[in-house]
Amino acid sequence: MNEAVHGRDAPPPPAGASSMVRDMVRLTKPRVTAMVVVTMLGGMWVASRFERALGGEVPSIGTLALALLGTALVVGGANALNMYIERDTDRLMARTRERPLAARRLSPEVGLAFGIALSLVSVPLLWFAVNAVTGALGALALLSYVLVYTPLKRKTSLALPIGAVPGAIPPLLGWTAVTGRMDWPGLLLFGVMFLWQIPHFLAIATFRCEDYRRAGMRVLPVEKGDRATRVQIVLYSAVLVMVSAMLSVSGVAGPVYLVAALALGGGFFALGAAGLRPTAGLGWARRLFFGSMIYLVLLFAALMAGF
């Protein structure tokens, strides 16, 4: 009988200390964590400029460094707990079957303990070393990702917009780490990240549709079909362009940013809309996935330039 299908965990084979450390780092999804920290840093950078323009004080470099560390630990802990919960379904998907818990290189107990340890350190660090607003947002991101989004993925495609909430919090964490409050520009940054995640993930779900179907994940292409997915990509991309442009009138970016946001957004929208053509295949979805990451990096670069 196939153990992966029935979710029984076999004991992991013996591993050296260096191999175990590498796998524990993999539990945090380093590339995802790095991207999150970059967006958090973007929110921090923009908030610092905004606060100085108002005549306010910016926290010390040490405090901001602790905010970055706390955010990285929150994300790492959430990712480790996500891998613990999804280790059985991860074994059924080509893109995830080599993860440490799915491949049984680490025991589930190690993954669970590691995720809990990171979580228990990260939220108090943000709360007491930075400020209570940032700590509360960090706790919200962690709990909603692990306890709401992760189990919902097996039940409904609505898990995606719900999961986009914790995914959109990092730039707002950067904002509140500097200001100690939630202002309109910070909420717009949250909106940009929220809206960006939908077409980004739907692109993955499109070209990995059979993987998700086999694992029992209720992503939109599985639940509603390919056409509905492509329409959703276009709709969310259109709103994303509008929300990103609103940052230019919020006091954190100027006319050069507005031109860049409209140009980048127009290109991203056009790439998404290309999926509505009858001839658009899975290659289009892969291009959209990589294009979404390029779009986000360039958008934040333009925003941080502040012109």
GROMACS .gro file of C-alpha atoms in nm:
model
  307
    1MET     CA    1   0.000   0.000   0.000
    2ASN     CA    2   0.129   0.349  -0.087
    3GLU     CA    3   0.229   0.523   0.236
    4ALA     CA    4   0.222   0.870   0.078
    5VAL     CA    5  -0.141   0.839  -0.017
    6HIS     CA    6  -0.246   0.726   0.329
    7GLY     CA    7  -0.030   0.975   0.513
    8ARG     CA    8   0.179   0.739   0.730
    9ASP     CA    9   0.514   0.884   0.830
   10ALA     CA   10   0.806   0.644   0.804
   11PRO     CA   11   1.110   0.714   1.024
   12PRO     CA   12   1.359   0.940   0.841
   13PRO     CA   13   1.694   0.790   0.746
   14PRO     CA   14   2.000   0.894   0.951
   15ALA     CA   15   2.139   1.231   0.840
   16GLY     CA   16   2.454   1.425   0.913
   17ALA     CA   17   2.443   1.749   1.110
   18SER     CA   18   2.510   1.969   0.805
   19SER     CA   19   2.237   1.796   0.605
   20MET     CA   20   1.991   1.839   0.890
   21VAL     CA   21   2.072   2.209   0.919
   22ARG     CA   22   2.019   2.257   0.544
   23ASP     CA   23   1.683   2.084   0.563
   24MET     CA   24   1.573   2.292   0.860
   25VAL     CA   25   1.660   2.604   0.663
   26ARG     CA   26   1.454   2.463   0.373
   27LEU     CA   27   1.157   2.437   0.608
   28THR     CA   28   1.148   2.817   0.616
   29LYS     CA   29   1.120   2.839   0.233
   30PRO     CA   30   1.421   3.076   0.205
   31ARG     CA   31   1.329   3.221  -0.134
   32VAL     CA   32   0.975   3.301  -0.021
   33THR     CA   33   1.106   3.445   0.304
   34ALA     CA   34   1.359   3.659   0.116
   35MET     CA   35   1.087   3.798  -0.111
   36VAL     CA   36   0.871   3.878   0.191
   37VAL     CA   37   1.156   4.055   0.366
   38VAL     CA   38   1.222   4.263   0.054
   39THR     CA   39   0.860   4.382   0.043
   40MET     CA   40   0.872   4.452   0.417
   41LEU     CA   41   1.191   4.653   0.363
   42GLY     CA   42   1.013   4.845   0.087
   43GLY     CA   43   0.733   4.939   0.327
   44MET     CA   44   0.991   5.041   0.586
   45TRP     CA   45   1.182   5.257   0.337
   46VAL     CA   46   0.873   5.438   0.214
   47ALA     CA   47   0.741   5.488   0.567
   48SER     CA   48   1.072   5.639   0.679
   49ARG     CA   49   1.057   5.895   0.400
   50PHE     CA   50   0.691   5.970   0.479
   51GLU     CA   51   0.756   6.011   0.853
   52ARG     CA   52   1.050   6.245   0.801
   53ALA     CA   53   0.840   6.458   0.564
   54LEU     CA   54   0.588   6.499   0.846
   55GLY     CA   55   0.862   6.600   1.087
   56GLY     CA   56   0.841   6.276   1.285
   57GLU     CA   57   1.121   6.059   1.419
   58VAL     CA   58   1.229   5.731   1.264
   59PRO     CA   59   1.325   5.441   1.495
   60SER     CA   60   1.690   5.348   1.532
   61ILE     CA   61   1.869   5.116   1.291
   62GLY     CA   62   1.878   4.856   1.568
   63THR     CA   63   1.500   4.862   1.610
   64LEU     CA   64   1.443   4.837   1.236
   65ALA     CA   65   1.690   4.548   1.214
   66LEU     CA   66   1.495   4.366   1.486
   67ALA     CA   67   1.176   4.431   1.288
   68LEU     CA   68   1.332   4.268   0.981
   69LEU     CA   69   1.454   3.974   1.189
   70GLY     CA   70   1.116   3.930   1.356
   71THR     CA   71   0.939   3.935   1.021
   72ALA     CA   72   1.177   3.677   0.876
   73LEU     CA   73   1.117   3.453   1.179
   74VAL     CA   74   0.738   3.490   1.153
   75VAL     CA   75   0.747   3.390   0.788
   76GLY     CA   76   0.994   3.108   0.850
   77GLY     CA   77   0.785   2.970   1.135
   78ALA     CA   78   0.463   2.988   0.933
   79ASN     CA   79   0.628   2.810   0.640
   80ALA     CA   80   0.768   2.534   0.863
   81LEU     CA   81   0.426   2.475   1.021
   82ASN     CA   82   0.267   2.478   0.675
   83MET     CA   83   0.508   2.205   0.561
   84TYR     CA   84   0.428   2.005   0.874
   85ILE     CA   85   0.053   2.022   0.810
   86GLU     CA   86   0.083   1.955   0.436
   87ARG     CA   87   0.356   1.689   0.442
   88ASP     CA   88   0.118   1.417   0.314
   89THR     CA   89  -0.020   1.620   0.023
   90ASP     CA   90   0.329   1.752  -0.055
   91ARG     CA   91   0.431   1.392  -0.131
   92LEU     CA   92   0.174   1.382  -0.410
   93MET     CA   93   0.298   1.691  -0.595
   94ALA     CA   94   0.604   1.705  -0.819
   95ARG     CA   95   0.694   2.059  -0.707
   96THR     CA   96   0.684   1.974  -0.334
   97ARG     CA   97   0.767   1.605  -0.294
   98GLU     CA   98   1.135   1.678  -0.220
   99ARG     CA   99   1.058   1.907   0.072
  100PRO     CA  100   1.227   1.783   0.394
  101LEU     CA  101   0.916   1.648   0.566
  102ALA     CA  102   0.751   1.516   0.251
  103ALA     CA  103   1.070   1.330   0.156
  104ARG     CA  104   1.108   1.207   0.516
  105ARG     CA  105   1.456   1.352   0.557
  106LEU     CA  106   1.332   1.513   0.879
  107SER     CA  107   1.078   1.372   1.122
  108PRO     CA  108   0.742   1.551   1.158
  109GLU     CA  109   0.822   1.615   1.525
  110VAL     CA  110   1.134   1.811   1.430
  111GLY     CA  111   0.941   2.018   1.175
  112LEU     CA  112   0.663   2.093   1.424
  113ALA     CA  113   0.900   2.186   1.705
  114PHE     CA  114   1.106   2.408   1.474
  115GLY     CA  115   0.800   2.592   1.344
  116ILE     CA  116   0.661   2.647   1.693
  117ALA     CA  117   0.999   2.767   1.822
  118LEU     CA  118   1.035   3.027   1.546
  119SER     CA  119   0.678   3.143   1.602
  120LEU     CA  120   0.720   3.175   1.979
  121VAL     CA  121   1.031   3.389   1.931
  122SER     CA  122   0.912   3.605   1.642
  123VAL     CA  123   0.584   3.753   1.765
  124PRO     CA  124   0.713   3.866   2.109
  125LEU     CA  125   1.022   4.006   1.935
  126LEU     CA  126   0.805   4.223   1.709
  127TRP     CA  127   0.570   4.316   1.994
  128PHE     CA  128   0.824   4.417   2.260
  129ALA     CA  129   1.131   4.517   2.058
  130VAL     CA  130   0.944   4.709   1.786
  131ASN     CA  131   0.587   4.805   1.882
  132ALA     CA  132   0.253   4.645   1.968
  133VAL     CA  133   0.091   4.725   1.633
  134THR     CA  134   0.365   4.542   1.443
  135GLY     CA  135   0.352   4.251   1.689
  136ALA     CA  136  -0.025   4.219   1.651
  137LEU     CA  137   0.001   4.222   1.271
  138GLY     CA  138   0.276   3.959   1.286
  139ALA     CA  139   0.055   3.737   1.504
  140LEU     CA  140  -0.239   3.787   1.266
  141ALA     CA  141  -0.027   3.690   0.966
  142LEU     CA  142   0.111   3.380   1.138
  143LEU     CA  143  -0.218   3.249   1.277
  144SER     CA  144  -0.427   3.320   0.969
  145TYR     CA  145  -0.173   3.153   0.740
  146VAL     CA  146  -0.129   2.840   0.951
  147LEU     CA  147  -0.472   2.791   1.107
  148VAL     CA  148  -0.704   2.932   0.838
  149TYR     CA  149  -0.543   2.937   0.494
  150THR     CA  150  -0.351   2.609   0.513
  151PRO     CA  151  -0.646   2.382   0.606
  152LEU     CA  152  -0.885   2.570   0.375
  153LYS     CA  153  -0.676   2.482   0.067
  154ARG     CA  154  -0.825   2.132   0.074
  155LYS     CA  155  -1.182   2.261   0.103
  156THR     CA  156  -1.238   2.564  -0.124
  157SER     CA  157  -1.071   2.786  -0.381
  158LEU     CA  158  -1.169   3.081  -0.156
  159ALA     CA  159  -0.858   2.988   0.041
  160LEU     CA  160  -0.658   3.198  -0.208
  161PRO     CA  161  -0.802   3.544  -0.124
  162ILE     CA  162  -0.804   3.448   0.243
  163GLY     CA  163  -0.440   3.340   0.223
  164ALA     CA  164  -0.352   3.660   0.038
  165VAL     CA  165  -0.425   3.854   0.358
  166PRO     CA  166  -0.125   3.724   0.558
  167GLY     CA  167   0.078   3.737   0.238
  168ALA     CA  168   0.001   4.108   0.203
  169ILE     CA  169   0.088   4.203   0.561
  170PRO     CA  170   0.473   4.225   0.531
  171PRO     CA  171   0.492   4.572   0.366
  172LEU     CA  172   0.240   4.691   0.625
  173LEU     CA  173   0.470   4.547   0.893
  174GLY     CA  174   0.747   4.760   0.747
  175TRP     CA  175   0.521   5.063   0.761
  176THR     CA  176   0.409   5.012   1.121
  177ALA     CA  177   0.764   4.928   1.236
  178VAL     CA  178   0.855   5.285   1.144
  179THR     CA  179   0.536   5.476   1.226
  180GLY     CA  180   0.372   5.263   1.497
  181ARG     CA  181   0.037   5.313   1.327
  182MET     CA  182  -0.164   5.210   1.021
  183ASP     CA  183  -0.189   5.500   0.777
  184TRP     CA  184  -0.358   5.519   0.438
  185PRO     CA  185  -0.033   5.471   0.236
  186GLY     CA  186   0.051   5.160   0.441
  187LEU     CA  187  -0.292   5.016   0.370
  188LEU     CA  188  -0.240   5.085  -0.001
  189LEU     CA  189   0.085   4.887   0.014
  190PHE     CA  190  -0.115   4.606   0.171
  191GLY     CA  191  -0.367   4.636  -0.114
  192VAL     CA  192  -0.096   4.614  -0.380
  193MET     CA  193   0.048   4.297  -0.229
  194PHE     CA  194  -0.296   4.144  -0.178
  195LEU     CA  195  -0.402   4.201  -0.539
  196TRP     CA  196  -0.065   4.094  -0.684
  197GLN     CA  197  -0.078   3.755  -0.514
  198ILE     CA  198  -0.398   3.646  -0.690
  199PRO     CA  199  -0.272   3.644  -1.053
  200HIS     CA  200   0.071   3.530  -0.931
  201PHE     CA  201  -0.068   3.219  -0.763
  202LEU     CA  202  -0.335   3.151  -1.027
  203ALA     CA  203  -0.056   3.137  -1.285
  204ILE     CA  204   0.114   2.864  -1.078
  205ALA     CA  205  -0.217   2.684  -1.026
  206THR     CA  206  -0.280   2.690  -1.402
  207PHE     CA  207   0.040   2.521  -1.517
  208ARG     CA  208   0.047   2.295  -1.208
  209CYS     CA  209  -0.323   2.214  -1.223
  210GLU     CA  210  -0.285   1.836  -1.241
  211ASP     CA  211  -0.043   1.842  -0.950
  212TYR     CA  212  -0.298   2.024  -0.735
  213ARG     CA  213  -0.581   1.800  -0.853
  214ARG     CA  214  -0.383   1.487  -0.759
  215ALA     CA  215  -0.312   1.628  -0.414
  216GLY     CA  216  -0.676   1.720  -0.354
  217MET     CA  217  -0.612   2.096  -0.339
  218ARG     CA  218  -0.920   2.301  -0.427
  219VAL     CA  219  -0.747   2.568  -0.634
  220LEU     CA  220  -0.954   2.770  -0.881
  221PRO     CA  221  -0.852   2.582  -1.201
  222VAL     CA  222  -0.955   2.255  -1.032
  223GLU     CA  223  -1.277   2.387  -0.884
  224LYS     CA  224  -1.402   2.634  -1.149
  225GLY     CA  225  -1.202   2.550  -1.460
  226ASP     CA  226  -0.938   2.711  -1.677
  227ARG     CA  227  -1.151   2.985  -1.833
  228ALA     CA  228  -1.280   3.117  -1.500
  229THR     CA  229  -0.924   3.125  -1.372
  230ARG     CA  230  -0.802   3.335  -1.665
  231VAL     CA  231  -1.088   3.580  -1.624
  232GLN     CA  232  -1.002   3.620  -1.254
  233ILE     CA  233  -0.641   3.692  -1.346
  234VAL     CA  234  -0.750   3.975  -1.576
  235LEU     CA  235  -0.991   4.124  -1.321
  236TYR     CA  236  -0.744   4.127  -1.034
  237SER     CA  237  -0.466   4.261  -1.258
  238ALA     CA  238  -0.686   4.553  -1.363
  239VAL     CA  239  -0.764   4.647  -1.002
  240LEU     CA  240  -0.396   4.607  -0.914
  241VAL     CA  241  -0.301   4.873  -1.170
  242MET     CA  242  -0.550   5.118  -1.019
  243VAL     CA  243  -0.445   5.059  -0.658
  244SER     CA  244  -0.074   5.083  -0.739
  245ALA     CA  245  -0.138   5.417  -0.911
  246MET     CA  246  -0.317   5.550  -0.600
  247LEU     CA  247   0.015   5.549  -0.414
  248SER     CA  248   0.118   5.851  -0.620
  249VAL     CA  249  -0.149   6.066  -0.452
  250SER     CA  250  -0.095   5.932  -0.101
  251GLY     CA  251   0.215   6.139  -0.029
  252VAL     CA  252   0.474   5.863  -0.069
  253ALA     CA  253   0.553   5.876  -0.442
  254GLY     CA  254   0.567   6.129  -0.720
  255PRO     CA  255   0.484   6.156  -1.092
  256VAL     CA  256   0.778   5.943  -1.207
  257TYR     CA  257   0.651   5.658  -0.992
  258LEU     CA  258   0.302   5.706  -1.137
  259VAL     CA  259   0.434   5.672  -1.491
  260ALA     CA  260   0.633   5.364  -1.392
  261ALA     CA  261   0.336   5.208  -1.211
  262LEU     CA  262   0.106   5.261  -1.509
  263ALA     CA  263   0.363   5.130  -1.757
  264LEU     CA  264   0.449   4.824  -1.548
  265GLY     CA  265   0.085   4.764  -1.464
  266GLY     CA  266  -0.017   4.798  -1.827
  267GLY     CA  267   0.243   4.541  -1.929
  268PHE     CA  268   0.140   4.303  -1.653
  269PHE     CA  269  -0.229   4.344  -1.741
  270ALA     CA  270  -0.156   4.280  -2.110
  271LEU     CA  271   0.037   3.964  -2.020
  272GLY     CA  272  -0.254   3.843  -1.810
  273ALA     CA  273  -0.513   3.933  -2.076
  274ALA     CA  274  -0.316   3.734  -2.332
  275GLY     CA  275  -0.438   3.426  -2.148
  276LEU     CA  276  -0.791   3.488  -2.278
  277ARG     CA  277  -0.681   3.403  -2.634
  278PRO     CA  278  -0.790   3.054  -2.744
  279THR     CA  279  -0.432   2.974  -2.844
  280ALA     CA  280  -0.281   3.063  -2.503
  281GLY     CA  281  -0.142   2.745  -2.348
  282LEU     CA  282   0.050   2.657  -2.035
  283GLY     CA  283   0.355   2.844  -2.162
  284TRP     CA  284   0.156   3.166  -2.115
  285ALA     CA  285   0.092   3.080  -1.748
  286ARG     CA  286   0.463   3.021  -1.689
  287ARG     CA  287   0.547   3.356  -1.852
  288LEU     CA  288   0.286   3.526  -1.634
  289PHE     CA  289   0.432   3.367  -1.320
  290PHE     CA  290   0.786   3.490  -1.392
  291GLY     CA  291   0.653   3.821  -1.522
  292SER     CA  292   0.465   3.877  -1.197
  293MET     CA  293   0.787   3.859  -0.996
  294ILE     CA  294   0.968   4.097  -1.230
  295TYR     CA  295   0.672   4.336  -1.209
  296LEU     CA  296   0.672   4.337  -0.828
  297VAL     CA  297   1.047   4.398  -0.798
  298LEU     CA  298   1.039   4.685  -1.047
  299LEU     CA  299   0.728   4.838  -0.891
  300PHE     CA  300   0.885   4.844  -0.545
  301ALA     CA  301   1.209   4.980  -0.691
  302ALA     CA  302   1.015   5.268  -0.848
  303LEU     CA  303   0.826   5.326  -0.524
  304MET     CA  304   1.141   5.332  -0.314
  305ALA     CA  305   1.299   5.581  -0.555
  306GLY     CA  306   1.016   5.814  -0.454
  307PHE     CA  307   1.018   6.045  -0.757
   0.00000   0.00000   0.00000
